[in-house]
Coordinates of C-alpha atoms in Angstrom, one line a residue:
M192 CA 92.0 93.2 90.8
M193 CA 94.3 93.9 87.9
R194 CA 98.0 93.6 88.3
A195 CA 101.2 93.0 86.4
G196 CA 101.3 90.0 84.1
P197 CA 100.6 90.2 80.4
A198 CA 97.8 88.3 79.0
G199 CA 100.1 86.6 76.5
Q200 CA 101.7 84.7 79.4
R201 CA 98.4 83.2 80.4
R202 CA 97.9 81.0 77.3
M203 CA 100.2 80.0 74.4
G204 CA 98.7 79.9 70.9
G205 CA 95.2 80.6 69.7
P206 CA 93.3 83.9 70.0
M207 CA 92.4 85.3 73.4
L208 CA 88.9 86.6 73.9
Y209 CA 87.8 89.0 76.6
A210 CA 84.3 89.2 78.1
G211 CA 83.1 92.0 80.4
V212 CA 80.2 91.7 82.8
D213 CA 78.5 95.0 83.9
I214 CA 77.3 94.2 87.4
A215 CA 74.1 95.6 89.0
K216 CA 71.9 94.5 91.8
T217 CA 69.2 92.6 89.9
D218 CA 70.3 92.6 86.2
H219 CA 73.8 92.2 84.7
V220 CA 75.0 92.6 81.0
I221 CA 77.7 90.5 79.4
G222 CA 79.7 91.5 76.2
A223 CA 82.9 90.4 74.6
V224 CA 85.7 91.5 72.3
D225 CA 88.5 89.7 70.4
E226 CA 92.2 90.4 70.5
R227 CA 91.7 93.3 68.0
G228 CA 89.0 94.9 70.1
E229 CA 86.2 93.9 67.7
A230 CA 82.9 93.2 69.4
L231 CA 81.8 89.5 69.5
G232 CA 78.1 89.4 69.1
K233 CA 75.6 91.6 70.8
P234 CA 75.9 92.2 74.6
M235 CA 73.3 90.2 76.5
P236 CA 71.4 91.1 79.7
F237 CA 70.9 88.4 82.3
R238 CA 69.3 88.2 85.7
N239 CA 71.2 87.9 89.0
S240 CA 69.8 84.4 89.6
A241 CA 70.7 80.8 88.9
Q242 CA 68.8 80.8 85.6
G243 CA 70.5 84.1 84.7
F244 CA 73.9 82.7 85.3
E245 CA 73.1 79.7 83.2
R246 CA 72.1 82.0 80.4
A247 CA 75.4 83.9 80.7
A248 CA 77.4 80.7 80.6
A249 CA 75.5 79.6 77.5
W250 CA 76.3 82.9 75.9
L251 CA 80.0 82.5 76.7
E252 CA 79.9 79.0 75.1
G253 CA 78.6 80.6 71.9
V254 CA 81.6 83.0 71.9
A255 CA 84.4 80.8 72.9
E256 CA 84.8 77.1 72.3
R257 CA 86.5 76.4 75.6
P258 CA 86.5 78.2 79.0
E259 CA 90.3 78.6 78.7
D260 CA 89.9 80.7 75.5
V261 CA 88.2 83.6 77.3
V262 CA 89.0 85.8 80.3
V263 CA 85.9 87.3 82.1
G264 CA 86.2 90.7 83.8
M265 CA 83.8 92.4 86.1
E266 CA 83.9 95.5 88.3
A267 CA 84.2 95.4 92.1
T268 CA 80.7 96.8 92.6
G269 CA 79.7 96.3 96.2
H270 CA 79.1 92.6 96.9
Y271 CA 76.9 92.0 93.9
W272 CA 79.7 90.5 91.8
M273 CA 80.5 87.6 94.1
S274 CA 77.7 85.2 93.2
C275 CA 78.3 85.6 89.4
Y276 CA 82.0 85.3 90.0
A277 CA 81.7 82.1 92.0
Y278 CA 79.3 80.6 89.4
L279 CA 81.7 81.3 86.4
V280 CA 84.8 80.1 88.3
A281 CA 82.9 76.8 89.1
R282 CA 82.2 76.5 85.3
G283 CA 86.0 76.7 84.6
Y284 CA 86.3 80.3 83.5
R285 CA 89.1 82.6 84.6
V286 CA 87.6 85.7 86.2
C287 CA 89.3 89.0 87.0
V288 CA 87.6 91.6 89.3
I289 CA 88.9 95.0 88.2
N290 CA 88.9 98.4 89.8
P291 CA 86.2 100.8 88.4
T292 CA 88.8 103.5 88.0
Q293 CA 90.5 101.5 85.4
V294 CA 87.3 101.2 83.4
A295 CA 86.7 104.9 83.8
A296 CA 90.2 105.5 82.3
V297 CA 89.3 103.4 79.2
R298 CA 86.0 105.3 78.9
K299 CA 87.9 108.6 78.9
L300 CA 90.5 107.2 76.5
K301 CA 87.7 106.4 74.0
G302 CA 86.0 109.7 74.4
L303 CA 82.9 108.2 76.1
S304 CA 82.9 110.1 79.4
R305 CA 79.4 111.4 78.8
V306 CA 78.0 108.1 77.5
K307 CA 76.9 105.4 79.9
N308 CA 74.6 102.4 79.5
D309 CA 74.8 98.8 80.6
R310 CA 75.6 97.4 77.1
L311 CA 78.4 99.9 76.5
D312 CA 79.8 99.3 80.0
S313 CA 80.1 95.6 79.5
A314 CA 82.1 96.2 76.3
L315 CA 84.3 98.8 78.1
I316 CA 85.1 96.2 80.8
A317 CA 86.1 93.7 78.1
E318 CA 88.2 96.3 76.4
T319 CA 89.9 97.2 79.7
L320 CA 90.9 93.5 80.0
R321 CA 92.2 93.5 76.4
I322 CA 94.5 96.5 76.7
G323 CA 95.4 96.0 80.4
Q324 CA 97.3 93.5 82.4
F325 CA 95.5 91.1 84.7
D326 CA 95.6 88.3 87.1
E327 CA 92.7 86.0 88.0
T328 CA 90.9 86.9 91.2
R329 CA 90.5 84.4 94.0
L330 CA 87.9 84.7 96.7
A331 CA 89.1 84.5 100.3
T332 CA 88.8 81.4 102.4
D333 CA 85.9 81.0 104.8
E334 CA 88.0 82.2 107.8
V335 CA 89.4 85.2 106.0
Q336 CA 86.0 86.2 104.6
S337 CA 84.5 85.9 108.1
L338 CA 87.4 88.0 109.4
R339 CA 86.7 90.7 106.8
T340 CA 83.0 90.7 107.5
L341 CA 83.5 91.0 111.2
S342 CA 86.3 93.6 110.9
R343 CA 84.2 95.9 108.7
Y344 CA 81.2 95.3 111.0
L345 CA 83.2 96.3 114.0
E346 CA 84.2 99.6 112.3
S347 CA 80.6 100.2 111.6
L348 CA 79.6 99.6 115.2
K349 CA 82.4 101.9 116.4
G350 CA 81.1 104.6 114.0
E351 CA 77.6 104.2 115.3
L352 CA 78.9 104.5 118.9
A353 CA 80.9 107.7 118.1
E354 CA 77.7 109.2 116.5
V355 CA 75.6 108.3 119.5
K356 CA 78.2 109.9 121.8
T357 CA 78.3 113.1 119.7
Q358 CA 74.5 113.4 119.9
A359 CA 74.7 113.1 123.7
I360 CA 77.5 115.6 124.0
C361 CA 75.5 118.1 122.0
L362 CA 72.5 117.8 124.3
L363 CA 74.6 118.0 127.5
D364 CA 76.5 121.0 126.1
A365 CA 73.1 122.8 125.9
Y366 CA 71.4 121.5 129.0
F367 CA 74.2 120.7 131.4
P368 CA 77.5 122.2 130.1
E369 CA 79.2 121.7 133.5
Y370 CA 78.9 117.9 133.2
A371 CA 82.0 117.7 131.0
G372 CA 84.2 119.0 133.8
V373 CA 83.3 116.4 136.4
F374 CA 84.3 113.1 134.7
S375 CA 87.5 112.5 132.7
D376 CA 85.4 110.2 130.6
G377 CA 81.8 111.4 130.6
F378 CA 80.6 108.2 129.1
G379 CA 82.6 105.8 131.2
A380 CA 80.9 103.4 133.6
A381 CA 80.4 106.0 136.3
G382 CA 79.2 108.7 134.0
R383 CA 76.7 106.4 132.3
A384 CA 75.4 105.3 135.8
V385 CA 74.6 108.9 136.6
L386 CA 73.2 109.8 133.2
S387 CA 70.9 106.7 133.1
K388 CA 69.1 107.9 136.2
S389 CA 69.5 111.6 136.4
A390 CA 70.8 113.1 133.1
L391 CA 70.1 116.8 133.7
P392 CA 70.5 119.3 136.5
F393 CA 66.8 119.4 137.4
E394 CA 66.9 115.6 138.2
L395 CA 70.2 115.8 140.0
R396 CA 68.9 118.5 142.3
R397 CA 66.2 116.1 143.5
R398 CA 68.5 113.4 144.4
R399 CA 70.2 112.6 147.7
R400 CA 74.0 112.8 147.6
G401 CA 74.3 109.4 149.3
S402 CA 72.3 107.7 146.6
L403 CA 74.3 109.4 143.9
E404 CA 77.6 108.4 145.6
R405 CA 76.5 104.8 145.7
D406 CA 75.7 104.7 142.0
I407 CA 79.1 106.1 141.1
A408 CA 80.9 103.8 143.5
E409 CA 79.2 100.6 142.2
A410 CA 79.7 101.6 138.6
S411 CA 83.4 102.3 139.1
R412 CA 83.8 99.3 141.4
H413 CA 85.5 101.3 144.2
R414 CA 84.4 104.1 146.6
R415 CA 87.6 106.1 146.2
G416 CA 86.6 109.4 144.6
A417 CA 82.9 108.6 144.5
E418 CA 82.1 111.1 147.3
E419 CA 84.1 113.9 145.6
K420 CA 82.4 113.2 142.2
A421 CA 78.9 113.2 143.8
R422 CA 79.6 116.5 145.5
A423 CA 80.9 118.0 142.3
L424 CA 77.9 116.9 140.3
M425 CA 75.5 118.2 142.9
G426 CA 77.3 121.6 143.0
A427 CA 77.4 121.7 139.2
A428 CA 73.7 121.0 138.9
K429 CA 72.8 123.7 141.4
S430 CA 74.7 126.4 139.5
S431 CA 74.2 125.1 136.0
I432 CA 73.7 127.7 133.2
G433 CA 72.2 125.1 130.9
I434 CA 68.8 125.8 129.2
T435 CA 65.7 124.4 130.7
L436 CA 63.3 124.7 127.8
G437 CA 62.2 121.1 126.8
Q438 CA 64.4 119.5 129.5
E439 CA 62.1 116.6 130.1
A440 CA 62.3 115.5 126.4
A441 CA 66.1 116.2 126.4
S442 CA 66.5 114.0 129.5
F443 CA 64.6 111.2 127.9
Q444 CA 66.8 111.4 124.8
V445 CA 70.1 111.4 126.8
K446 CA 69.0 108.3 128.7
S447 CA 68.0 106.6 125.5
L448 CA 71.4 107.4 124.0
V449 CA 73.1 105.9 127.0
R450 CA 71.1 102.7 126.6
Q451 CA 72.3 102.7 122.9
M452 CA 75.9 103.1 124.1
E453 CA 75.6 100.1 126.4
F454 CA 74.1 98.0 123.6
L455 CA 76.8 99.0 121.1
D456 CA 79.6 98.4 123.6
A457 CA 78.3 94.9 124.3
E458 CA 78.0 94.2 120.5
C459 CA 81.6 95.5 120.0
A460 CA 82.8 93.2 122.7
K461 CA 81.2 90.1 121.1
V462 CA 82.6 90.9 117.7
Q463 CA 86.0 91.6 119.1
G464 CA 85.9 88.1 120.8
L465 CA 85.1 86.5 117.5
I466 CA 87.8 88.4 115.7
R467 CA 90.5 87.4 118.2
G468 CA 89.6 83.7 117.7
L469 CA 89.7 84.0 114.0
L470 CA 93.0 86.0 113.8
D471 CA 94.7 83.6 116.2
K472 CA 93.7 80.8 113.7
V473 CA 94.4 82.7 110.4
E474 CA 97.5 84.9 110.9
P475 CA 98.6 85.5 114.5
L476 CA 102.1 86.6 113.3
I477 CA 100.7 90.0 112.4
L478 CA 100.5 90.7 116.2
T479 CA 104.3 90.5 116.5
I480 CA 104.5 94.0 115.0
P481 CA 104.7 96.4 117.9
G482 CA 101.6 98.5 118.4
I483 CA 99.3 96.4 116.2
S484 CA 96.1 95.4 118.0
Y485 CA 93.7 92.5 117.3
A486 CA 91.2 94.8 115.6
T487 CA 93.7 96.6 113.3
G488 CA 95.7 93.4 112.6
A489 CA 92.5 91.5 111.7
Q490 CA 91.5 94.2 109.3
I491 CA 94.9 94.2 107.6
V492 CA 94.9 90.4 107.2
A493 CA 91.3 90.3 106.1
E494 CA 91.7 92.9 103.4
I495 CA 94.9 91.3 102.1
G496 CA 93.6 87.8 102.1
D497 CA 95.9 85.4 100.3
V498 CA 99.2 87.3 100.2
S499 CA 100.5 85.0 97.4
R500 CA 98.2 86.9 94.9
F501 CA 100.6 89.8 95.2
R502 CA 103.9 89.4 93.4
S503 CA 105.8 91.8 95.5
A504 CA 105.5 94.2 98.4
A505 CA 105.2 97.0 95.9
S506 CA 102.1 95.3 94.5
L507 CA 100.6 95.3 98.0
V508 CA 101.5 99.0 98.4
K509 CA 99.7 99.7 95.2
Y510 CA 96.6 97.7 96.2
A511 CA 96.5 99.7 99.4
G512 CA 96.6 102.9 97.4
L513 CA 99.7 104.0 99.3
N514 CA 101.9 104.4 96.2
S515 CA 102.8 107.9 95.2
S516 CA 101.2 109.5 92.1
V517 CA 103.5 110.6 89.3
N518 CA 103.6 114.1 87.8
Q519 CA 106.2 114.2 85.0
S520 CA 106.3 115.9 81.6
G521 CA 109.3 116.6 79.5
K522 CA 112.1 117.8 81.8
F523 CA 109.7 118.5 84.7
D524 CA 109.5 115.9 87.4
S525 CA 107.7 116.7 90.7
G526 CA 109.0 113.5 92.3
G527 CA 106.7 111.5 94.4
G528 CA 103.3 113.2 94.5
P529 CA 100.3 112.5 96.8
I530 CA 99.3 108.9 97.3
T531 CA 96.9 107.6 94.6
K532 CA 94.2 106.2 97.0
H533 CA 93.2 103.9 94.2
G534 CA 93.3 100.7 96.3
S535 CA 91.3 99.3 99.2
P536 CA 90.2 102.1 101.5
Y537 CA 89.8 99.6 104.3
L538 CA 93.3 98.3 104.0
R539 CA 94.8 101.8 103.6
R540 CA 93.0 103.1 106.7
A541 CA 94.1 100.0 108.8
L542 CA 97.7 100.3 107.7
W543 CA 97.7 104.1 108.5
L544 CA 96.3 103.5 112.0
A545 CA 98.8 100.6 112.6
A546 CA 101.7 102.8 111.4
N547 CA 100.7 105.6 113.7
R548 CA 100.8 103.2 116.6
A549 CA 103.8 101.1 115.5
R550 CA 106.0 104.2 115.1
Q551 CA 105.5 104.9 118.8
F552 CA 106.6 101.4 119.9
D553 CA 109.1 100.2 117.3
P554 CA 112.6 101.9 117.4
A555 CA 113.2 101.3 113.7
L556 CA 109.8 102.7 112.5
R557 CA 110.2 105.6 115.0
A558 CA 113.6 106.5 113.5
F559 CA 112.1 106.4 110.0
Y560 CA 109.2 108.6 111.2
D561 CA 111.6 111.1 112.8
K562 CA 113.7 111.2 109.7
K563 CA 110.7 112.2 107.6
R564 CA 109.7 114.8 110.1
S565 CA 113.3 116.2 110.1
E566 CA 112.9 116.5 106.3
G567 CA 110.0 118.9 106.8
K568 CA 107.2 116.4 106.2
P569 CA 104.0 117.0 108.2
H570 CA 102.9 114.4 110.7
R571 CA 100.2 112.9 108.4
V572 CA 102.7 112.6 105.5
A573 CA 105.3 111.1 107.7
V574 CA 102.9 108.5 109.1
T575 CA 101.8 107.7 105.5
A576 CA 105.5 107.0 104.7
V577 CA 105.7 104.7 107.7
A578 CA 102.5 102.9 106.5
R579 CA 104.1 102.3 103.2
K580 CA 107.2 100.8 104.9
L581 CA 104.9 98.8 107.2
C582 CA 103.2 97.4 104.0
H583 CA 106.6 95.8 103.1
V584 CA 106.9 94.4 106.7
V585 CA 103.4 92.9 106.6
F586 CA 104.1 91.4 103.2
A587 CA 107.3 89.7 104.4
I588 CA 105.7 88.3 107.6
M589 CA 102.7 86.8 105.7
R590 CA 104.7 85.5 102.8
D591 CA 107.6 84.0 104.9
Q592 CA 105.5 83.1 107.9
V593 CA 108.0 84.5 110.3
P594 CA 107.5 86.9 113.3
Y595 CA 108.5 90.5 113.0
S596 CA 112.1 91.3 113.6
P597 CA 113.3 95.0 113.4
G598 CA 116.7 94.0 112.1
R599 CA 115.4 91.7 109.4

């Protein structure tokens, strides 16, 4: 991540050298430039392996006399940068992980938009460091990295669950459209109990109402309403306008999708339990903000990591990509434009969701939201403004280690 802090403040005296590593899955390339932007030697490829990292370190030793004489930059390309980063840091090098959009800007500046190869890219990364401003990147602690991994995995599981439910809805809309009007939550415990045994009308018509009623009552853990639901299902099955062509295969698929829902729900519960334990250990104060759940709070904390790496709340806002873009030329100034979306998409999404909940529970944030709405801002824009404000709140809580206070 690149942020404010000129390179000249990092080291007094002596030329500063800049090395760039173009990261890939199996092979990387390292190149370097001096303070004037002149290339230092020929960029060198090396493998993503222990031997390859040793080769890269030897190349750096040939460029700079001491590790403190050079800053190494690499793009945040998936997770492939982490091993190389950890190796170079252990060897005493300062490493900065930079946003690919910054390298793209330098590429455009130099008129190389249509030129791309690994050797050129390593030099462009080094040049991005030379003309930019940077801070060294620090990997998260074990707990924070675990929290980040689990939070992202939970979002992935929820996405899978939503996709499975969408598939089931499409099938039921075609074969049993009346089903949606029987249960308030068609995939709740009672609904799944029905679908797992008799997914479509032709199966429900074969069942006895007493048996169907028992399944609903046991799944919902009370008999109240079970008789009414069973009667409604039987009536809907008898008068259903759903198609019947291929109904045996469709029924099998619906039951299979229900089993997948059960599995994904169980996995989500396990992951949520692990997340709760980690968040209570790492940063429980985030939960003092009204409306922030364990899942959302964990993702915010995990994506921020060590808050001390941000010099101000504004830096955190920028990292989240919630800062406004600028459109100004001559006497024209559009004011704050749309948000840049240049930062962490995970953090931005988590903050937006947290803001949408927090503005419903916290009077101060609700007043701020209402003010934006009264100014003519659409709901989404107003919530984004609340997310930006919430970013400042989160920064203060994590920095000062104090619970949230609306009047603070």
